Short mmCIF file of C-alpha atoms and ligand atoms in Angstrom, two decimals:
data_model
loop_
_atom_site.label_atom_id
_atom_site.label_comp_id
_atom_site.label_asym_id
_atom_site.label_seq_id
_atom_site.Cartn_x
_atom_site.Cartn_y
_atom_site.Cartn_z
CA UNK A 16 97.55 115.15 110.40
CA UNK A 17 99.02 111.74 111.24
CA UNK A 18 99.59 109.04 108.61
CA UNK A 19 98.09 105.65 109.33
CA UNK A 20 98.90 102.35 107.66
CA UNK A 21 95.77 100.24 107.17
CA UNK A 22 96.61 96.63 106.28
CA UNK A 23 93.70 94.81 104.64
CA UNK A 24 92.07 98.17 103.90
CA UNK A 25 90.22 96.85 100.83
CA UNK A 26 88.33 94.28 102.92
CA UNK A 27 84.95 94.52 104.62
CA UNK A 28 85.94 96.03 107.97
CA UNK A 29 89.06 97.77 106.60
CA UNK A 30 87.18 99.72 103.90
CA UNK A 31 84.52 101.00 106.32
CA UNK A 32 87.22 101.98 108.81
CA UNK A 33 89.15 103.80 106.06
CA UNK A 34 86.05 105.89 105.48
CA UNK A 35 85.83 106.88 109.16
CA UNK A 36 89.55 107.73 109.20
CA UNK A 37 89.33 109.77 105.96
CA UNK A 38 86.38 111.71 107.35
CA UNK A 39 88.54 112.58 110.36
CA UNK A 40 91.26 113.91 108.02
CA UNK A 41 93.93 111.22 108.45
CA UNK A 42 96.35 110.41 105.63
CA UNK A 43 96.11 106.71 104.80
CA UNK A 44 98.47 104.16 103.35
CA UNK A 45 96.44 101.10 102.41
CA UNK A 46 98.20 97.78 101.88
CA UNK A 47 96.25 94.81 100.56
CA UNK A 48 96.98 91.77 98.42
CA UNK A 49 93.26 91.58 97.48
CA UNK A 50 93.31 87.85 98.15
CA UNK A 51 89.79 88.27 99.53
CA UNK A 52 88.68 91.67 98.26
CA UNK A 53 88.57 94.02 95.32
CA UNK A 54 90.49 97.29 94.99
CA UNK A 55 87.34 98.64 93.28
CA UNK A 56 86.32 99.59 96.79
CA UNK A 57 88.90 102.42 96.72
CA UNK A 58 87.03 104.11 93.86
CA UNK A 59 83.92 104.02 96.05
CA UNK A 60 85.84 105.47 99.00
CA UNK A 61 87.07 108.27 96.74
CA UNK A 62 83.50 109.13 95.72
CA UNK A 63 82.33 109.08 99.33
CA UNK A 64 85.09 111.30 100.70
CA UNK A 65 85.84 113.70 97.86
CA UNK A 66 87.38 116.47 99.93
CA UNK A 67 89.26 114.31 102.36
CA UNK A 68 90.51 111.59 100.05
CA UNK A 69 94.12 111.40 101.19
CA UNK A 70 94.88 107.76 100.52
CA UNK A 71 97.71 105.89 98.84
CA UNK A 72 97.11 102.28 97.90
CA UNK A 73 100.02 99.85 97.61
CA UNK A 74 99.11 96.40 96.41
CA UNK A 75 101.19 93.68 98.07
CA UNK A 76 101.41 90.88 100.55
CA UNK A 77 102.54 91.26 104.18
CA UNK A 78 104.62 88.12 103.78
CA UNK A 79 106.87 90.10 101.42
CA UNK A 80 109.01 91.95 103.96
CA UNK A 81 110.89 94.03 101.38
CA UNK A 82 107.55 95.27 100.02
CA UNK A 83 106.56 96.32 103.55
CA UNK A 84 109.88 98.12 103.99
CA UNK A 85 109.26 100.02 100.74
CA UNK A 86 105.86 101.13 102.03
CA UNK A 87 107.38 102.65 105.18
CA UNK A 88 110.27 104.16 103.17
CA UNK A 89 107.91 105.72 100.65
CA UNK A 90 105.81 107.25 103.43
CA UNK A 91 108.95 108.73 104.96
CA UNK A 92 110.18 110.05 101.59
CA UNK A 93 106.96 111.94 100.94
CA UNK A 94 107.15 113.44 104.41
CA UNK A 95 104.25 111.42 105.76
CA UNK A 96 105.97 108.90 108.06
CA UNK A 97 103.61 106.20 109.28
CA UNK A 98 102.78 106.91 112.92
CA UNK A 99 100.53 103.95 113.60
CA UNK A 100 98.94 100.86 112.09
CA UNK A 101 95.50 99.30 112.00
CA UNK A 102 96.13 95.67 111.15
CA UNK A 103 93.17 93.96 109.47
CA UNK A 104 94.99 91.88 106.86
CA UNK A 105 94.43 88.18 107.35
CA UNK A 106 92.48 85.17 106.19
CA UNK A 107 89.26 84.70 108.16
CA UNK A 108 87.35 81.57 107.24
CA UNK A 109 87.13 78.98 110.00
CA UNK A 110 86.25 76.09 107.69
CA UNK A 111 89.03 77.01 105.26
CA UNK A 112 91.52 77.20 108.14
CA UNK A 113 90.64 73.64 109.14
CA UNK A 114 91.29 72.46 105.56
CA UNK A 115 94.40 74.56 104.96
CA UNK A 116 96.02 75.19 108.37
CA UNK A 117 99.49 75.91 106.96
CA UNK A 118 98.11 78.61 104.68
CA UNK A 119 96.48 80.27 107.71
CA UNK A 120 99.57 80.11 109.93
CA UNK A 121 101.72 81.37 107.08
CA UNK A 122 99.46 84.20 105.99
CA UNK A 123 98.23 85.44 109.35
CA UNK A 124 101.21 84.84 111.63
CA UNK A 125 104.18 85.28 109.28
CA UNK A 126 102.50 88.32 107.72
CA UNK A 127 102.01 89.84 111.19
CA UNK A 128 105.58 89.10 112.33
CA UNK A 129 106.92 90.83 109.20
CA UNK A 130 104.73 93.82 109.91
CA UNK A 131 105.89 94.08 113.54
CA UNK A 132 109.56 93.77 112.46
CA UNK A 133 109.23 96.63 110.00
CA UNK A 134 107.29 98.73 112.51
CA UNK A 135 110.16 98.27 114.97
CA UNK A 136 112.68 99.14 112.24
CA UNK A 137 110.87 102.42 111.52
CA UNK A 138 110.13 103.19 115.21
CA UNK A 139 106.40 102.97 114.60
CA UNK A 140 105.01 101.21 117.67
CA UNK A 141 101.31 102.02 117.85
CA UNK A 142 98.96 99.31 116.62
CA UNK A 143 95.30 98.31 116.68
CA UNK A 144 94.93 94.62 115.85
CA UNK A 145 91.85 92.74 114.57
CA UNK A 146 91.23 89.84 116.89
CA UNK A 147 88.06 87.80 117.13
CA UNK A 148 85.49 86.61 119.62
CA UNK A 149 86.00 83.12 118.19
CA UNK A 150 89.12 82.81 120.35
CA UNK A 151 86.88 82.21 123.37
CA UNK A 152 85.91 78.85 121.84
CA UNK A 153 83.01 76.82 123.14
CA UNK A 154 81.84 78.43 126.33
CA UNK A 155 78.67 78.14 128.36
CA UNK A 156 78.90 81.71 129.51
CA UNK A 157 76.22 83.92 127.92
CA UNK A 158 78.00 87.25 128.32
CA UNK A 159 81.66 86.93 127.49
CA UNK A 160 84.14 89.31 129.08
CA UNK A 161 87.84 89.67 128.37
CA UNK A 162 88.77 87.51 131.39
CA UNK A 163 86.99 84.45 129.96
CA UNK A 164 89.29 81.61 129.06
CA UNK A 165 90.81 81.75 125.60
CA UNK A 166 90.60 78.30 123.93
CA UNK A 167 90.02 78.49 120.19
CA UNK A 168 88.73 75.38 118.46
CA UNK A 169 90.23 75.94 115.01
CA UNK A 170 93.47 77.08 113.31
CA UNK A 171 92.02 80.49 112.42
CA UNK A 172 91.33 81.22 116.10
CA UNK A 173 94.76 79.84 117.05
CA UNK A 174 96.45 82.31 114.70
CA UNK A 175 94.59 85.19 116.35
CA UNK A 176 95.63 84.06 119.85
CA UNK A 177 99.21 83.66 118.67
CA UNK A 178 99.35 87.16 117.21
CA UNK A 179 97.90 88.57 120.45
CA UNK A 180 100.66 86.68 122.34
CA UNK A 181 103.39 88.04 120.07
CA UNK A 182 102.08 91.55 120.66
CA UNK A 183 102.03 90.94 124.42
CA UNK A 184 105.67 89.77 124.23
CA UNK A 185 106.61 92.93 122.38
CA UNK A 186 104.87 95.02 125.02
CA UNK A 187 106.47 93.19 127.94
CA UNK A 188 109.95 92.54 126.59
CA UNK A 189 110.79 95.20 124.04
CA UNK A 190 113.06 97.96 125.24
CA UNK A 191 110.94 100.35 123.23
CA UNK A 192 107.48 101.50 124.25
CA UNK A 193 104.79 99.71 122.27
CA UNK A 194 101.17 100.88 122.36
CA UNK A 195 98.87 97.99 121.49
CA UNK A 196 95.12 97.44 121.40
CA UNK A 197 93.65 94.08 120.37
CA UNK A 198 89.99 94.36 119.47
CA UNK A 199 87.99 91.15 119.72
CA UNK A 200 85.06 91.65 117.37
CA UNK A 201 81.76 89.85 117.78
CA UNK A 202 79.53 89.78 114.64
CA UNK A 203 80.09 92.76 112.33
CA UNK A 204 77.28 93.13 109.79
CA UNK A 205 75.47 95.70 107.64
CA UNK A 206 77.00 98.32 105.40
CA UNK A 207 77.69 102.04 105.09
CA UNK A 208 74.34 103.85 104.80
CA UNK A 209 75.22 105.14 101.30
CA UNK A 210 74.94 101.62 99.87
CA UNK A 211 78.27 102.22 98.09
CA UNK A 212 80.39 99.84 100.16
CA UNK A 213 79.51 96.67 102.05
CA UNK A 214 80.35 93.03 102.61
CA UNK A 215 81.19 91.12 99.43
CA UNK A 216 81.81 87.47 100.29
CA UNK A 217 83.39 85.29 97.63
CA UNK A 218 81.23 82.22 96.84
CA UNK A 219 78.50 80.97 99.15
CA UNK A 220 78.42 83.10 102.32
CA UNK A 221 79.32 81.25 105.53
CA UNK A 222 77.78 83.88 107.76
CA UNK A 223 74.15 84.57 108.47
CA UNK A 224 73.70 88.21 107.48
CA UNK A 225 75.15 88.07 103.96
CA UNK A 226 73.22 84.84 103.40
CA UNK A 227 69.93 86.51 104.38
CA UNK A 228 70.75 89.43 102.05
CA UNK A 229 71.42 87.07 99.15
CA UNK A 230 68.12 85.26 99.77
CA UNK A 231 66.39 88.66 99.76
CA UNK A 232 67.95 89.53 96.38
CA UNK A 233 67.05 86.01 95.15
CA UNK A 234 70.61 84.86 94.56
CA UNK A 235 69.78 82.01 97.01
CA UNK A 236 66.46 80.21 97.30
CA UNK A 237 66.13 79.97 101.07
CA UNK A 238 68.01 80.22 104.31
CA UNK A 239 69.05 77.08 106.18
CA UNK A 240 68.65 77.80 109.88
CA UNK A 241 71.30 75.77 111.67
CA UNK A 242 69.69 74.40 114.82
CA UNK A 243 66.32 75.09 116.43
CA UNK A 244 66.94 73.25 119.69
CA UNK A 245 69.34 75.61 121.44
CA UNK A 246 68.41 76.90 124.89
CA UNK A 247 67.51 80.31 123.47
CA UNK A 248 64.37 82.39 123.13
CA UNK A 249 63.13 80.47 120.04
CA UNK A 250 65.65 77.62 119.83
CA UNK A 251 67.81 79.27 117.15
CA UNK A 252 71.36 80.55 117.69
CA UNK A 253 71.86 83.90 119.38
CA UNK A 254 74.68 86.31 118.43
CA UNK A 255 75.80 89.87 119.09
CA UNK A 256 75.44 91.73 115.76
CA UNK A 257 77.23 95.04 115.52
CA UNK A 258 76.77 97.59 112.71
CA UNK A 259 79.92 97.81 110.61
CA UNK A 260 80.08 101.61 111.00
CA UNK A 261 79.92 101.27 114.80
CA UNK A 262 82.84 98.87 114.51
CA UNK A 263 84.69 101.28 112.19
CA UNK A 264 84.20 104.06 114.72
CA UNK A 265 85.52 101.78 117.48
CA UNK A 266 88.82 101.64 115.55
CA UNK A 267 89.02 105.40 115.37
CA UNK A 268 88.34 105.62 119.11
CA UNK A 269 90.92 102.89 119.81
CA UNK A 270 93.60 104.63 117.78
CA UNK A 271 92.97 108.01 119.33
CA UNK A 272 92.98 106.41 122.79
CA UNK A 273 96.47 105.04 122.08
CA UNK A 274 97.77 108.41 120.79
CA UNK A 275 97.31 109.87 124.27
CA UNK A 276 98.99 106.97 126.07
CA UNK A 277 102.51 105.89 126.84
CA UNK A 278 103.32 102.19 126.95
CA UNK A 279 100.08 100.21 126.67
CA UNK A 280 98.61 96.76 126.03
CA UNK A 281 94.89 96.14 126.12
CA UNK A 282 92.36 93.66 124.80
CA UNK A 283 88.77 94.81 124.36
CA UNK A 284 85.58 93.10 123.27
CA UNK A 285 83.78 95.04 120.57
CA UNK A 286 80.10 94.18 120.47
CA UNK A 287 76.76 95.67 121.50
CA UNK A 288 76.00 93.48 124.52
CA UNK A 289 72.66 92.57 122.89
CA UNK A 290 71.79 89.06 121.71
CA UNK A 291 69.55 88.35 118.71
CA UNK A 292 68.39 84.95 117.48
CA UNK A 293 68.48 83.84 113.84
CA UNK A 294 64.69 84.01 113.55
CA UNK A 295 64.55 87.40 115.28
CA UNK A 296 67.05 88.75 112.75
CA UNK A 297 65.06 87.24 109.86
CA UNK A 298 61.86 88.91 111.13
CA UNK A 299 63.51 92.31 111.58
CA UNK A 300 65.05 92.08 108.09
CA UNK A 301 61.65 91.22 106.57
CA UNK A 302 59.81 93.96 108.43
CA UNK A 303 62.42 96.68 107.82
CA UNK A 304 62.81 95.92 104.13
CA UNK A 305 59.31 94.73 103.36
CA UNK A 306 60.45 91.42 101.89
CA UNK A 307 60.19 87.69 102.54
CA UNK A 308 63.05 85.45 103.63
CA UNK A 309 62.02 81.82 103.13
CA UNK A 310 63.83 79.49 105.52
CA UNK A 311 64.07 75.85 106.62
CA UNK A 312 65.00 74.60 110.07
CA UNK A 313 68.03 72.31 109.81
CA UNK A 314 70.48 70.43 112.05
CA UNK A 315 73.03 72.34 114.14
CA UNK A 316 76.21 73.39 112.31
CA UNK A 317 79.35 71.56 113.51
CA UNK A 318 81.30 73.59 116.03
CA UNK A 319 78.46 76.05 116.67
CA UNK A 320 77.41 77.34 120.07
CA UNK A 321 73.95 78.43 121.19
CA UNK A 322 74.58 81.93 122.39
CA UNK A 323 77.53 84.35 122.13
CA UNK A 324 77.10 87.89 123.43
CA UNK A 325 79.78 90.41 124.32
CA UNK A 326 80.21 91.86 127.74
CA UNK A 327 81.35 95.19 126.30
CA UNK A 328 81.59 97.15 129.57
CA UNK A 329 85.36 97.47 129.38
CA UNK A 330 85.32 99.01 125.89
CA UNK A 331 82.50 101.38 126.86
CA UNK A 332 84.42 102.51 129.94
CA UNK A 333 87.81 102.90 128.26
CA UNK A 334 87.12 104.14 124.76
CA UNK A 335 85.28 107.29 123.91
CA UNK A 336 82.82 105.10 122.01
CA UNK A 337 79.52 103.27 122.14
CA UNK A 338 77.49 101.55 119.40
CA UNK A 339 74.86 103.92 118.02
CA UNK A 340 73.01 101.92 115.38
CA UNK A 341 70.33 99.27 115.99
CA UNK A 342 69.22 96.13 114.16
CA UNK A 343 66.81 98.08 111.93
CA UNK A 344 69.75 100.25 110.79
CA UNK A 345 71.79 97.10 110.16
CA UNK A 346 69.03 95.54 108.05
CA UNK A 347 68.22 98.76 106.16
CA UNK A 348 71.84 99.60 105.34
CA UNK A 349 72.81 95.99 104.57
CA UNK A 350 69.87 95.68 102.16
CA UNK A 351 70.61 99.05 100.55
CA UNK A 352 74.12 97.78 99.71
CA UNK A 353 72.87 94.40 98.50
CA UNK A 354 70.13 95.75 96.23
CA UNK A 355 72.42 98.40 94.71
CA UNK A 356 75.18 95.83 94.21
CA UNK A 357 73.55 92.41 93.78
CA UNK A 358 76.90 90.90 92.82
CA UNK A 359 79.09 93.03 95.08
CA UNK A 360 81.97 94.95 93.55
CA UNK A 361 82.11 92.72 90.47
CA UNK A 362 79.28 94.33 88.52
P1 NAD B 417 88.23 90.64 104.68
O1 NAD B 417 88.67 89.34 104.13
O2 NAD B 417 87.11 91.35 104.01
O3 NAD B 417 89.48 91.64 104.80
C1 NAD B 417 90.79 91.19 105.04
C2 NAD B 417 91.68 91.83 103.97
O4 NAD B 417 93.03 91.43 104.18
C3 NAD B 417 91.30 91.42 102.56
O5 NAD B 417 91.13 92.58 101.78
C4 NAD B 417 92.47 90.57 102.09
O6 NAD B 417 92.67 90.69 100.70
C5 NAD B 417 93.61 91.14 102.90
N1 NAD B 417 94.72 90.22 103.15
C6 NAD B 417 94.67 88.97 103.65
N2 NAD B 417 95.90 88.47 103.78
C7 NAD B 417 96.78 89.41 103.36
C8 NAD B 417 98.19 89.51 103.29
N3 NAD B 417 98.97 88.49 103.66
N4 NAD B 417 98.74 90.63 102.82
C9 NAD B 417 97.97 91.68 102.42
N5 NAD B 417 96.63 91.66 102.50
C10 NAD B 417 96.04 90.54 102.95
O7 NAD B 417 87.87 90.40 106.22
P2 NAD B 417 87.19 91.39 107.25
O8 NAD B 417 85.86 90.83 107.59
O9 NAD B 417 87.29 92.78 106.80
O10 NAD B 417 88.13 91.13 108.50
C11 NAD B 417 89.23 91.96 108.81
C12 NAD B 417 89.98 91.38 109.98
O11 NAD B 417 89.10 91.24 111.08
C13 NAD B 417 90.56 89.99 109.71
O12 NAD B 417 91.82 89.90 110.32
C14 NAD B 417 89.56 89.06 110.39
O13 NAD B 417 90.19 87.87 110.81
C15 NAD B 417 89.12 89.90 111.57
N6 NAD B 417 87.77 89.55 112.06
C16 NAD B 417 86.71 89.58 111.19
C17 NAD B 417 85.44 89.23 111.68
C18 NAD B 417 84.24 89.27 110.75
O14 NAD B 417 83.19 88.78 111.14
N7 NAD B 417 84.31 89.84 109.57
C19 NAD B 417 85.26 88.86 113.00
C20 NAD B 417 86.36 88.86 113.85
C21 NAD B 417 87.63 89.21 113.36
C1 UD1 B 418 81.14 82.81 112.68
C2 UD1 B 418 82.43 82.13 112.98
C3 UD1 B 418 83.22 83.02 113.95
C4 UD1 B 418 83.43 84.42 113.36
C5 UD1 B 418 82.06 84.99 113.06
C6 UD1 B 418 82.11 86.34 112.42
C7 UD1 B 418 81.87 79.75 112.77
C8 UD1 B 418 81.64 78.47 113.52
N1 UD1 B 418 82.13 80.83 113.54
O1 UD1 B 418 80.51 82.91 113.89
O2 UD1 B 418 84.44 82.48 114.24
O3 UD1 B 418 84.10 85.24 114.30
O4 UD1 B 418 81.37 84.10 112.16
O5 UD1 B 418 82.69 86.24 111.15
O6 UD1 B 418 81.85 79.78 111.55
N2 UD1 B 418 73.42 80.56 110.74
C9 UD1 B 418 72.35 79.98 110.11
N3 UD1 B 418 72.41 79.83 108.77
C10 UD1 B 418 73.45 80.26 108.00
C11 UD1 B 418 74.55 80.87 108.66
C12 UD1 B 418 74.51 81.01 110.02
O7 UD1 B 418 71.39 79.57 110.75
O8 UD1 B 418 73.44 80.10 106.78
C13 UD1 B 418 73.36 80.76 112.20
C14 UD1 B 418 74.51 80.13 112.97
O9 UD1 B 418 74.22 78.81 113.33
C15 UD1 B 418 74.61 81.08 114.17
C16 UD1 B 418 74.16 82.43 113.61
O10 UD1 B 418 73.42 82.14 112.43
O11 UD1 B 418 73.68 80.70 115.14
C17 UD1 B 418 75.33 83.34 113.24
O12 UD1 B 418 76.23 82.63 112.40
P1 UD1 B 418 77.48 83.34 111.70
O13 UD1 B 418 77.03 84.56 111.00
O14 UD1 B 418 78.18 82.31 110.91
O15 UD1 B 418 78.36 83.84 112.90
P2 UD1 B 418 79.02 83.03 114.13
O16 UD1 B 418 78.44 81.68 114.24
O17 UD1 B 418 78.94 83.89 115.32
#
């Protein structure tokens, strides 16, 4: 079975994707600096995939190129040369990126360039890259397809566009045949149904779903609903929420799609194509989990847009994949994780 390098494999999306890959029998090398995660998650992965737990964790930072070289060398030495990479590692907070732009350019872009250099050095040229729907910026279009203009409004989004561009350059100009898939995620939420792994934001959550979960567990008093005057079904913001395991499975499908290809470069939106408002999500969470989420209607959040929904037709047509879980599954699984782990991986 092929060996895959998963950068950022201890993080939210990385850990769930590792589980899908382990279940399929792949051998994994996980690289993470744990700047925004805990390696405790690996213990959970081991419990969840007892038979198939073929995973080697190497703690380190992508900006350390000699560390990266050692990872590829070690894989080769133990006769498991890395055939392909899923590249999650990166900083992801929009507000933080506005405050600390250099940190974001350094971490996300320099880290990625190092990774691509070492991949080239070891003739490993198959990669799935974590991009983001935020690169579309402020758009009036309700359903966003891959042809929509890319115009990010913050340094985080700029780093994602830049990495996509570097990958495109490699594809177009390299003498070697690169196989590249950039996945632009919409709003990944929820948790693995076991309740063993899930999203574990540090500090006050910026995003809606973990905030709702922390109100439900009474870590936060109430939810602030940012804006009730959007042109949406009930005035609150509409987003495309995708179950984290559907997203994990999209990575598996993306990787296996690339295995069968020759030279390739593709960008795909990964979402459900279904929009849900803040208050709709609150209601579904309350009903599914038989709890109350107190909330207050507040002013719009700076930089927000009313409605962002994926046009996911291209991904559905190209990948052997479609989202299988609905909002009830998202709320049930997300709550299962939160109530079993009120303080995430810490306690
Ligand atoms: P996360 O923070 O949970 O995971 C990212 C992981 O990368 C963390 O474990 C972190 O410690 C690690 N990391 C960061 N910089 C590193 C470096 N230089 N070297 C080694 N490890 C490093 O975030 P996530 O939600 O799992 O997101 C994964 C990827 O998907 C990120 O690139 C993010 O930008 C992108 N993305 C996330 C979302 C989302 O809503 N979660 C949406 C769109 C895109
Ligand atoms: C945010 C990021 C986006 C990133 C995405 C997934 C911003 C401006 N955008 O987008 O780049 O790709 O997360 O990580 O940060 N809301 C509340 N109360 C809250 C939190 C959110 O009402 O406490 C509302 C928002 O106004 C929005 C919806 O809930 O209407 C979803 O917000 P969020 O989860 O932050 O996701 P995005 O805004 O899509």
